[in-house]
mmCIF file of C-alpha atoms in Angstrom:
data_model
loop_
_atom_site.group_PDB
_atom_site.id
_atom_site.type_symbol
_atom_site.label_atom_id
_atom_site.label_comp_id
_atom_site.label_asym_id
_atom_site.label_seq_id
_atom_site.Cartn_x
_atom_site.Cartn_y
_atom_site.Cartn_z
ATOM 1 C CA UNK A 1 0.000 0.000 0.000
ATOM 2 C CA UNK A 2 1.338 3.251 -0.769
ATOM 3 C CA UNK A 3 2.049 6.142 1.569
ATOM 4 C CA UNK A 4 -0.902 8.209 0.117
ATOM 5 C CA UNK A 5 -3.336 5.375 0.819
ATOM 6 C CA UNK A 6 -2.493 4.116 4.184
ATOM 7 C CA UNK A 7 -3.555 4.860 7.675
ATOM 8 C CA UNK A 8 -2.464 7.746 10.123
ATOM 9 C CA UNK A 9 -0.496 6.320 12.702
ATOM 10 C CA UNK A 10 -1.164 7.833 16.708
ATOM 11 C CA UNK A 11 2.843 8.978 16.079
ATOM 12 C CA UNK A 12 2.078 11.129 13.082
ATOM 13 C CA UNK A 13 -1.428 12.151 14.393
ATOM 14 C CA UNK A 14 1.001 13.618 17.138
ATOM 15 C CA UNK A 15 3.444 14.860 14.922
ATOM 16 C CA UNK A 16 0.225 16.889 13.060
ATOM 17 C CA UNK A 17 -1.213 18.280 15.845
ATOM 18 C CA UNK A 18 1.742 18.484 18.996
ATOM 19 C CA UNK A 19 1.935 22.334 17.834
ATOM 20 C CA UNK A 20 -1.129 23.121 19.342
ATOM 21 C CA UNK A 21 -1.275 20.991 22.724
ATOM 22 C CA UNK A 22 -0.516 24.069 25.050
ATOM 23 C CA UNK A 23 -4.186 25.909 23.742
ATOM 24 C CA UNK A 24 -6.252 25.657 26.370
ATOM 25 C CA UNK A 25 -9.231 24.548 24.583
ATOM 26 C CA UNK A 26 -9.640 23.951 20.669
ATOM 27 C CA UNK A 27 -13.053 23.661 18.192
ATOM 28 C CA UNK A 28 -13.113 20.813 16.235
ATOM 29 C CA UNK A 29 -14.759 22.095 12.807
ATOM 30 C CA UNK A 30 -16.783 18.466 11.625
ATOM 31 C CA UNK A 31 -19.421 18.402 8.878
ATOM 32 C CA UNK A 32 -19.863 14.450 9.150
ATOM 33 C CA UNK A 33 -17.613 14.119 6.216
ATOM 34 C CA UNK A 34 -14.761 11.767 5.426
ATOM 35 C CA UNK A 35 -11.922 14.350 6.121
ATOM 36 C CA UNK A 36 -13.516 15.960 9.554
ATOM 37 C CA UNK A 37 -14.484 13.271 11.517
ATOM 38 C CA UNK A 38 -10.963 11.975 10.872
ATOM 39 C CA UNK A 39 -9.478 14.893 12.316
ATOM 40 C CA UNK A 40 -12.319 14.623 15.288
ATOM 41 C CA UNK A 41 -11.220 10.659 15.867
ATOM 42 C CA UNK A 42 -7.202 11.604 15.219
ATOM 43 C CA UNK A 43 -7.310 14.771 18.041
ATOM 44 C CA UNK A 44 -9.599 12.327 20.786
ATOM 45 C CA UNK A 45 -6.648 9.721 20.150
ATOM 46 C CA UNK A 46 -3.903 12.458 20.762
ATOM 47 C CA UNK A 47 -5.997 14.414 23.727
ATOM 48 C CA UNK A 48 -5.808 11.107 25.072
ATOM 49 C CA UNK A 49 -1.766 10.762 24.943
ATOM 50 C CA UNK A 50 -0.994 14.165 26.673
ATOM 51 C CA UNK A 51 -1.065 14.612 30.688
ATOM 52 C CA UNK A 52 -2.102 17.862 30.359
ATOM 53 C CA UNK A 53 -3.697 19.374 26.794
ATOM 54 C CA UNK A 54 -6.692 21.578 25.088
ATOM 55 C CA UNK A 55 -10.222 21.005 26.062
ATOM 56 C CA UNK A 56 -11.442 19.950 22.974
ATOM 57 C CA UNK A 57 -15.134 20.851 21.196
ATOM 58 C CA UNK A 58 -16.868 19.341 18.145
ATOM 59 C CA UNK A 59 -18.504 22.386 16.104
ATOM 60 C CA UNK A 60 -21.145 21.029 13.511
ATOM 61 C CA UNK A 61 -22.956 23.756 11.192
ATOM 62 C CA UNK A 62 -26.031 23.092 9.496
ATOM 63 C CA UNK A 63 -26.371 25.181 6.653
ATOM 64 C CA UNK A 64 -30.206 24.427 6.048
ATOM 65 C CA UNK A 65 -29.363 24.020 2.173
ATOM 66 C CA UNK A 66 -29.492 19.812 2.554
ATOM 67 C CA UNK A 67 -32.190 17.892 4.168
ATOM 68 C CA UNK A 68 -29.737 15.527 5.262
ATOM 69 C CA UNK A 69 -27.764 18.069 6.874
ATOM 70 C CA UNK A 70 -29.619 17.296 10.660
ATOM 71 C CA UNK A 71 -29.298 13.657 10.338
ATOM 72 C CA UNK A 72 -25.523 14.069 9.384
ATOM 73 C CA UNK A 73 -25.406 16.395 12.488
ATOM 74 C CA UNK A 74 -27.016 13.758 14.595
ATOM 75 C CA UNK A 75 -24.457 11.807 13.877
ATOM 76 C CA UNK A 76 -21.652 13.168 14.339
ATOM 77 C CA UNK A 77 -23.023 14.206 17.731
ATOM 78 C CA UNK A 78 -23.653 10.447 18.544
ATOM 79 C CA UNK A 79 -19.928 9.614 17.574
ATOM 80 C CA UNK A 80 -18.496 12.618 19.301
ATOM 81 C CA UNK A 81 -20.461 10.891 22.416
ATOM 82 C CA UNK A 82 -18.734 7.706 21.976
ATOM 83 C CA UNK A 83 -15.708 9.569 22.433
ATOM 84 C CA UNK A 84 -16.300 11.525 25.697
ATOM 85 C CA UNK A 85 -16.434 14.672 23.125
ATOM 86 C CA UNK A 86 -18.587 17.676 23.525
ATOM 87 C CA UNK A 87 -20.803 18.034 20.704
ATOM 88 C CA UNK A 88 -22.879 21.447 19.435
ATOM 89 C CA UNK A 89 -24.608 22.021 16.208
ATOM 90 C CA UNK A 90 -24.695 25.583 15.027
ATOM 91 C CA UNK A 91 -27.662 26.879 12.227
ATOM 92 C CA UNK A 92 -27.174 29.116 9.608
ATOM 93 C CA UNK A 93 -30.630 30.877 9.801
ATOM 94 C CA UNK A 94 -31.885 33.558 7.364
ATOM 95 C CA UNK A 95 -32.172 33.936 3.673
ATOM 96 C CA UNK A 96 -29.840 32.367 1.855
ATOM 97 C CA UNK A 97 -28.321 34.570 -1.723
ATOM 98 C CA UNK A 98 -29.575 33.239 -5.105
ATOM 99 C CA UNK A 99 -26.087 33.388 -6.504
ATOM 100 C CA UNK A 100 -22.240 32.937 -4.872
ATOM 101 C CA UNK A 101 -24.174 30.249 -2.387
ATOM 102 C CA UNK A 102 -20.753 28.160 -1.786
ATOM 103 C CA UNK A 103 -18.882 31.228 -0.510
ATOM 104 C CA UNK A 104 -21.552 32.219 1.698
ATOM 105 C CA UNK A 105 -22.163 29.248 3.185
ATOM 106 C CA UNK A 106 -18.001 29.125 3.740
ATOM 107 C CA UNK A 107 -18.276 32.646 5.503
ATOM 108 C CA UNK A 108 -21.561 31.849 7.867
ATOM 109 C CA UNK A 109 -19.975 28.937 8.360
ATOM 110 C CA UNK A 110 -16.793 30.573 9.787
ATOM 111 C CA UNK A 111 -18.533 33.702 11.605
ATOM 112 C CA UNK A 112 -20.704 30.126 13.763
ATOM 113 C CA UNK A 113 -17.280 28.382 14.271
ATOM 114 C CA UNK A 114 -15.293 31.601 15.634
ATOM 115 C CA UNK A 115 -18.725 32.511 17.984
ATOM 116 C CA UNK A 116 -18.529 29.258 19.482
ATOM 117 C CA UNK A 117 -14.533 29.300 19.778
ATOM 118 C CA UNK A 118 -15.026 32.490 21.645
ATOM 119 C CA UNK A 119 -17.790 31.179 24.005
ATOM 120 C CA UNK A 120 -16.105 28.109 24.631
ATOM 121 C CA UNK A 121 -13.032 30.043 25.681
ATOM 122 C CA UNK A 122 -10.963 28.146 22.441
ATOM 123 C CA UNK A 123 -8.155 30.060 20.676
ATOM 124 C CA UNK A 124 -8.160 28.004 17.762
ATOM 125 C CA UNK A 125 -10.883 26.102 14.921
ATOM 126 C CA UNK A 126 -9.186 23.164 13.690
ATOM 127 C CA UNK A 127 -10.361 22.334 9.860
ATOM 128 C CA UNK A 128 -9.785 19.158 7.973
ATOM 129 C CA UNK A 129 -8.639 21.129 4.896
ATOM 130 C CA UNK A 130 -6.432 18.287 3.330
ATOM 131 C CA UNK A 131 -3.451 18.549 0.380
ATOM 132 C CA UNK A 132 -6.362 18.030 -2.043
ATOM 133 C CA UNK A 133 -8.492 21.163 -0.856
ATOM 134 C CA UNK A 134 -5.073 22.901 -1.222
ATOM 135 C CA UNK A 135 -4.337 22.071 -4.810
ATOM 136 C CA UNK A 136 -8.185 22.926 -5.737
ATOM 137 C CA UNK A 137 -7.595 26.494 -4.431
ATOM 138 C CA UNK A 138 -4.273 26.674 -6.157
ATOM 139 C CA UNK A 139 -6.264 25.746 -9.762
ATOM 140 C CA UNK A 140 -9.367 28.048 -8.840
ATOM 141 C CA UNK A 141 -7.545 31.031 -7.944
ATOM 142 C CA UNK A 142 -5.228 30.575 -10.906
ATOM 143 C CA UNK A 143 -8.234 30.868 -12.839
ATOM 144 C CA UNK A 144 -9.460 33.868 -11.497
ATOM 145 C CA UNK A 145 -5.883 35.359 -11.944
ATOM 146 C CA UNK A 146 -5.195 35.971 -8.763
ATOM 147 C CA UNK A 147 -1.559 37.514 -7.244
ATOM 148 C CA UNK A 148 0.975 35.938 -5.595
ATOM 149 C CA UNK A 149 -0.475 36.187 -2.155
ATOM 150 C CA UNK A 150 -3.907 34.136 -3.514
ATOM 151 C CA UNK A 151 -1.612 31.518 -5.582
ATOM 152 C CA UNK A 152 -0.151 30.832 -1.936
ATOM 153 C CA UNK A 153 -3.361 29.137 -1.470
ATOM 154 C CA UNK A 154 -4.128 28.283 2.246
ATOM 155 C CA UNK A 155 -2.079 28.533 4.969
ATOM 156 C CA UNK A 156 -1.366 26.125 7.906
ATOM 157 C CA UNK A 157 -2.567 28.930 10.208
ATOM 158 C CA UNK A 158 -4.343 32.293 9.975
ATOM 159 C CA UNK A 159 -6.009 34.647 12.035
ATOM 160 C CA UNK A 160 -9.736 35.028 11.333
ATOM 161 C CA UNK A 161 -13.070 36.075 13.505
ATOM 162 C CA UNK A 162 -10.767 37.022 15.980
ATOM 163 C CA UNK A 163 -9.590 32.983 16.638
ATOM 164 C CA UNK A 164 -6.784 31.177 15.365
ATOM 165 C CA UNK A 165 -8.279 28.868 12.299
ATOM 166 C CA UNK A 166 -5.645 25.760 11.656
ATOM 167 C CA UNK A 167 -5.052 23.182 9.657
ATOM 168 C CA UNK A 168 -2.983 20.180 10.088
ATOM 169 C CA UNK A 169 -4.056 18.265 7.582
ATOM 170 C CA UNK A 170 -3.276 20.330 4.563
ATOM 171 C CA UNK A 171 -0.807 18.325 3.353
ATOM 172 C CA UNK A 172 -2.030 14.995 3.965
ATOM 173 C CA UNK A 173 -3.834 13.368 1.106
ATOM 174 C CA UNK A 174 -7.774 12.752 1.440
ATOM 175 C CA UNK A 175 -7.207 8.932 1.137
ATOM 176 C CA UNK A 176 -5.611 8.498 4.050
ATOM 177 C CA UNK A 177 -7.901 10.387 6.112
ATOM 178 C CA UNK A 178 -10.556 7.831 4.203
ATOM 179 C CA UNK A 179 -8.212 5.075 5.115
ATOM 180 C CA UNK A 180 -7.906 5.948 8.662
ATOM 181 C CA UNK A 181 -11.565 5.491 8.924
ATOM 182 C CA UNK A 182 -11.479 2.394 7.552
ATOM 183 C CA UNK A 183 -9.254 0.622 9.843
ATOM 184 C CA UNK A 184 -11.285 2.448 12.626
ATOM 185 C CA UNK A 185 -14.169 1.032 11.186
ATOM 186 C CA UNK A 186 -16.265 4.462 11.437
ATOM 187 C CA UNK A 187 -18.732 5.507 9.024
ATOM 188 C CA UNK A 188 -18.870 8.907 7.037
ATOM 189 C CA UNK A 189 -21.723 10.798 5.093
ATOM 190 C CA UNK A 190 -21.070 11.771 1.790
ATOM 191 C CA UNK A 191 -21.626 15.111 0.872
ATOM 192 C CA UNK A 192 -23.938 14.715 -2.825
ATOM 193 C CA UNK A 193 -22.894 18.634 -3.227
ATOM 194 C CA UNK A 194 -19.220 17.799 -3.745
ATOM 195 C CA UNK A 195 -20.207 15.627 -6.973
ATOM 196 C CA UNK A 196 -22.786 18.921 -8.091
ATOM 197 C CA UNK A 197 -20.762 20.283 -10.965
ATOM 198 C CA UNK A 198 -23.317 23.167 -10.850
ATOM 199 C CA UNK A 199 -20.214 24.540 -8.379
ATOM 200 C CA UNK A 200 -16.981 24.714 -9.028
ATOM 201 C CA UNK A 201 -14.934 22.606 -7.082
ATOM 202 C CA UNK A 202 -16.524 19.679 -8.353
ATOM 203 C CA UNK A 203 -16.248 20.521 -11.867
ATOM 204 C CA UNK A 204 -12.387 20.815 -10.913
ATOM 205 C CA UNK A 205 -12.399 17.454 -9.637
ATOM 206 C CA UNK A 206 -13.452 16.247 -12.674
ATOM 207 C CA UNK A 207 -10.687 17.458 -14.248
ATOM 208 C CA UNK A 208 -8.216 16.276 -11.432
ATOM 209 C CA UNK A 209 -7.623 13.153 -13.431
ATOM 210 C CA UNK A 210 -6.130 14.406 -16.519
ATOM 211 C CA UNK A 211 -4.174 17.059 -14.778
ATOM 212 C CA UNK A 212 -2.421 14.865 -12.961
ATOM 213 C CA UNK A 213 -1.695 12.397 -15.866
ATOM 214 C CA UNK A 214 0.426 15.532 -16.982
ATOM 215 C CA UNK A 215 2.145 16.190 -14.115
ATOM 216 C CA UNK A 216 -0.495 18.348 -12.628
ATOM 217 C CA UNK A 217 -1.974 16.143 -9.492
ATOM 218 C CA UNK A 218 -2.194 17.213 -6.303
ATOM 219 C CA UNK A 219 1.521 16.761 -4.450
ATOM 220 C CA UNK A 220 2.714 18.748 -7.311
ATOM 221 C CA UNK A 221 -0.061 21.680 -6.807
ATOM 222 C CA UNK A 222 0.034 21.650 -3.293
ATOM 223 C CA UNK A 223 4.014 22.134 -3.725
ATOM 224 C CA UNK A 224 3.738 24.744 -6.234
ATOM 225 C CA UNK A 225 1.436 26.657 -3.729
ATOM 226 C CA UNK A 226 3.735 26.120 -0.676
ATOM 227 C CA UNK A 227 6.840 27.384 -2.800
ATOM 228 C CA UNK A 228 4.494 30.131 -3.844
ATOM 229 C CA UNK A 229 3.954 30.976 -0.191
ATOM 230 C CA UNK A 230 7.820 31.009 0.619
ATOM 231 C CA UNK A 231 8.275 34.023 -2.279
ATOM 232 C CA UNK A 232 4.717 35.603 -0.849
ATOM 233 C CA UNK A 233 6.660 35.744 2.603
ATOM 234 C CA UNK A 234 10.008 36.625 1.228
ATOM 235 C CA UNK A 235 7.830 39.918 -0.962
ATOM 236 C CA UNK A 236 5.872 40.631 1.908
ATOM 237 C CA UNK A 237 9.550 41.021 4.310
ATOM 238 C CA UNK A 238 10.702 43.536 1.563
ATOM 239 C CA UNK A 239 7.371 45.269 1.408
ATOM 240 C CA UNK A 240 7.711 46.149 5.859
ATOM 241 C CA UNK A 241 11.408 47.406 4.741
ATOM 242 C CA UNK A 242 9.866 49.569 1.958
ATOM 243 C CA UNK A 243 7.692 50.809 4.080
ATOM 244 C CA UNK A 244 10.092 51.633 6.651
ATOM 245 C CA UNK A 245 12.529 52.966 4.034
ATOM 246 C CA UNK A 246 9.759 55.552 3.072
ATOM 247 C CA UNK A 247 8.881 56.608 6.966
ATOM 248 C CA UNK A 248 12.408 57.491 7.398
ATOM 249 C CA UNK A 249 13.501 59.323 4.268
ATOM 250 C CA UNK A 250 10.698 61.700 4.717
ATOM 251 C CA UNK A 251 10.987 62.197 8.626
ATOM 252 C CA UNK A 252 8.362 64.358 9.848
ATOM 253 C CA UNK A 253 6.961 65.146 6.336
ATOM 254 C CA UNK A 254 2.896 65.017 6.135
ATOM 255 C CA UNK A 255 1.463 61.523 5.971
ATOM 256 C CA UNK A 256 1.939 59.139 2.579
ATOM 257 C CA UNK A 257 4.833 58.556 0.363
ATOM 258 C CA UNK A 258 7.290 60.754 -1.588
ATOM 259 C CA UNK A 259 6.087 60.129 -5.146
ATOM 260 C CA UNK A 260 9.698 60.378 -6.286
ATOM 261 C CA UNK A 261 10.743 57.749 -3.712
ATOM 262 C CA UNK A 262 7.834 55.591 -4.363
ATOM 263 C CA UNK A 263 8.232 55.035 -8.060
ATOM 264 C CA UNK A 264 11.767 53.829 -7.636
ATOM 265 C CA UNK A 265 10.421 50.828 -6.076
ATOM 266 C CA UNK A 266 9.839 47.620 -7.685
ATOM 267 C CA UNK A 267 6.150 46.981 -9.193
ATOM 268 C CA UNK A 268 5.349 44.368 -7.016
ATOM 269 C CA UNK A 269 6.585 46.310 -3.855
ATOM 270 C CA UNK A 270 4.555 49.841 -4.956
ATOM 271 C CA UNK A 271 1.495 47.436 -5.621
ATOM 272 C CA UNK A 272 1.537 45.959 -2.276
ATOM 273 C CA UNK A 273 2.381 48.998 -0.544
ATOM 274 C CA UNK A 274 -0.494 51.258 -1.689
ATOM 275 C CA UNK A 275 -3.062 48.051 -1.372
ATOM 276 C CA UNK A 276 -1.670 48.491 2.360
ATOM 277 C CA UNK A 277 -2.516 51.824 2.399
ATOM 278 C CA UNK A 278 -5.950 51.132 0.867
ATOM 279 C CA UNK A 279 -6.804 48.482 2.967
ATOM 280 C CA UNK A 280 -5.421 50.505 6.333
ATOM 281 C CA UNK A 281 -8.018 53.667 5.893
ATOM 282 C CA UNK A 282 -11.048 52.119 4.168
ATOM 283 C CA UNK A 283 -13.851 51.548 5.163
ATOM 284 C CA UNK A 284 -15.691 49.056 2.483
ATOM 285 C CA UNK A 285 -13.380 46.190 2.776
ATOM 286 C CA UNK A 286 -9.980 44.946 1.226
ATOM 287 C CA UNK A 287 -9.080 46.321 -2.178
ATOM 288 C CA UNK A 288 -8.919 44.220 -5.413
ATOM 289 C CA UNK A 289 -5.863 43.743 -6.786
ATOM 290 C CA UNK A 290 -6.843 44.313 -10.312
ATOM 291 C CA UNK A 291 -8.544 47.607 -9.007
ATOM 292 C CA UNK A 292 -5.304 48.639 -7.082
ATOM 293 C CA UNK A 293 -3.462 47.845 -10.422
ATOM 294 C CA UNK A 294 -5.409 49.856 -12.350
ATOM 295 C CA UNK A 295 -4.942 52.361 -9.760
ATOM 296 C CA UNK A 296 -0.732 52.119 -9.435
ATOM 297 C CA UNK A 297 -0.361 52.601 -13.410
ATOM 298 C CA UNK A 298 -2.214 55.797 -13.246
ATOM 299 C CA UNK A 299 -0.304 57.034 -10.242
ATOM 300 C CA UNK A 300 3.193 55.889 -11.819
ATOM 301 C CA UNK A 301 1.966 57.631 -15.230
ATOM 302 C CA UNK A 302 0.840 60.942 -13.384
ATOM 303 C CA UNK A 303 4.336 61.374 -11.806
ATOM 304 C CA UNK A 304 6.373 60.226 -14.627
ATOM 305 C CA UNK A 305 4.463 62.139 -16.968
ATOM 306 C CA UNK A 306 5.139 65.069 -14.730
ATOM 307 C CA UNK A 307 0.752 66.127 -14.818
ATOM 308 C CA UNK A 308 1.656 66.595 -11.327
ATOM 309 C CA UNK A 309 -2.267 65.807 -9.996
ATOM 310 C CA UNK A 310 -4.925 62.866 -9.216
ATOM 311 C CA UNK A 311 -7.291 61.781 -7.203
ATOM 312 C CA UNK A 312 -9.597 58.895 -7.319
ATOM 313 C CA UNK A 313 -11.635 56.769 -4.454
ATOM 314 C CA UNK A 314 -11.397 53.285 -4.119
ATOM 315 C CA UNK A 315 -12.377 50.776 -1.298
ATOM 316 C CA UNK A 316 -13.273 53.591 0.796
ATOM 317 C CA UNK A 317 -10.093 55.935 0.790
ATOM 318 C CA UNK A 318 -9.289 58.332 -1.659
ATOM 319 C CA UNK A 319 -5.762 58.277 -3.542
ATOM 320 C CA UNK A 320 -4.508 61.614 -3.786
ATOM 321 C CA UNK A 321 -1.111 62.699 -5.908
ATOM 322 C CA UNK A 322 -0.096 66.788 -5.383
ATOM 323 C CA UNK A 323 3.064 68.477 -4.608
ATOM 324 C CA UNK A 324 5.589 65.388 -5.151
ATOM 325 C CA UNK A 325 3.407 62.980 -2.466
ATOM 326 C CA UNK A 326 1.096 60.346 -2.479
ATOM 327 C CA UNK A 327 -1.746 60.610 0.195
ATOM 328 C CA UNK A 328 -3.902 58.088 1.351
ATOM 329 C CA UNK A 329 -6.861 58.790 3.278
ATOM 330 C CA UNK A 330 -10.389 57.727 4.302
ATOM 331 C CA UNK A 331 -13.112 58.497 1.755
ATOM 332 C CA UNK A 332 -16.434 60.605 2.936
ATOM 333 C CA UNK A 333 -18.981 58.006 3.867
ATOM 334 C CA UNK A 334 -21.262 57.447 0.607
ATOM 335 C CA UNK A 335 -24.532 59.539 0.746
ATOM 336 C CA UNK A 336 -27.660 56.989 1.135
ATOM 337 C CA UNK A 337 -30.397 58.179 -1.778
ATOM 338 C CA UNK A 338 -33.695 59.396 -0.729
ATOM 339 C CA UNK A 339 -36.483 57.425 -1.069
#
């Protein structure tokens, strides 16, 4: 049996999750799926091997799109009891949108995990993202054309809701995970949705196979997003000494960047530094990147071109370029329309 089809061993379920044994108490993210009530049986089975560890909760959210979705629940809840687990289901209530559905549901869904981290006293959510959820982000945000920073695809660990959200499984392979289960003997539910090509994931997985007769399977993404991650890092570490660089050369000049200074800088460091800027003062949410491109050519036009002037508004803060400086600052809040 090869690696990416056997069982995960108590010493590498250790290995996976040892970096989080001093939290004092951790939610378990399970749907009822293959890959999450793996990680709920692997973290029991490591709980169990420490002397002292993180309380640990299962978190299951019903989205109300399946009717399924409370049975599946149930379930979990009766194997979470069979393991001395705490169990809560959490509803997504309310209308649900007619169109992006998936990424809705993936928002509500973390907004109910981080509410019941921070009643629960938990620091961290612990997903069951595995190395094939990784390389399916890699190929959807390719598509999309994303930057650097979305080709990264997911990290191990981020900071979201106001919780640490972790996963330790992102580079393990789902078949293991399915294996584990097997020589557990526990059951799964299978998720019909992630065989709907009406979405995209699935339609990706579809195409999974031929990728990866080319080259393209899912090691091979997953490592093309982790190498993408290192160079997002190493960009990012040049960006904070840009930024610094700018601070100091003008002293106690008035606020934003010498325009002269600025356009010296690499593309990719100007780009990140005014999306920085964007992001710091508005006040309708992170700035695209193709917007902020847009934006950067006009501003490195306007001072090479010597026009002198411009001002536009995006993402809530308004971009300003007079007198040899680029300002930054918070846009007027938009006026509602009378009805």
């Amino acid at each position: 049996m090869s690696d990416d089809n056997s069982a995960i061993s108590a010493t590498e379920a250790k290995r996976l999750l040892d970096e989080w044994k001093r939290a004092p108490a951790i939610v378990l993210a399970v749907s009822g799926g293959p890959d999450s009530v793996a990680l709920m049986w692997l973290a029991v089975r490591w709980r169990r091997t420490l002397k002292q560890g993180p309380r640990l909760i299962a978190v299951t959210v019903d989205h109300g799109l399946r009717p399924e979705a409370a049975r599946e629940a149930r379930e979990v809840k009766r194997l979470a009891g069979t393991l001395d687990l705490p169990h809560q289901t959490l509803r997504w209530t309310g209308t649900k949108p007619n169109s992006g559905l998936p990424e809705a549901a993936r928002e509500a869904r973390y907004r109910l995990l981080a509410e019941a981290a921070r009643a629960s006293g938990a620091t961290h959510i612990l997903t069951a993202h595995t190395r094939d959820d990784q390389a399916e982000t890699l190929l959807m945000r390719l598509l999309r054309g994303s930057g650097i920073a979305g080709l990264a695809a997911m990290a191990r660990e981020t900071e979201r809701e106001g919780v640490r959200l972790a996963r330790p499984l992102l580079a393990v392979p789902k078949a293991r995970l399915v294996a584990t289960l097997e020589k557990a003997r526990i059951g799964y539910a299978v998720d019909p949705t992630n065989r709907d090509t009406a979405f995209t994931r699935p339609r990706l997985r579809v195409l999974m196979p031929a990728l990866a007769a080319e080259g393209g399977d899912a090691r091979n993404l997953a490592r093309l997003a982790a190498r993408l991650a290192r160079a997002n890092a190493a960009v990012e570490v040049l960006t904070d000494g840009a930024e610094r660089y700018l601070a100091l050369r003008d002293g106690g000049a008035a606020p934003g960047f010498d325009a002269g200074a600025f356009v010296a800088l690499p593309e990719e460091i100007r780009l990140r530094l005014l999306k920085r800027a964007i992001d710091r003062v508005g006040h309708e949410g992170s700035a695209e990147l193709g917007k902020v491109e847009a934006l950067l050519t006009a501003l490195d036009q306007a001072v090479m071109q010597g026009t002198g002037k411009l001002k536009q508004t995006l993402a809530g803060a308004v971009i300003g370029l007079a007198n040899g400086r680029i300002r930054v600052e918070p846009a007027p809040p938009r006026r509602s329309r009378a009805r």
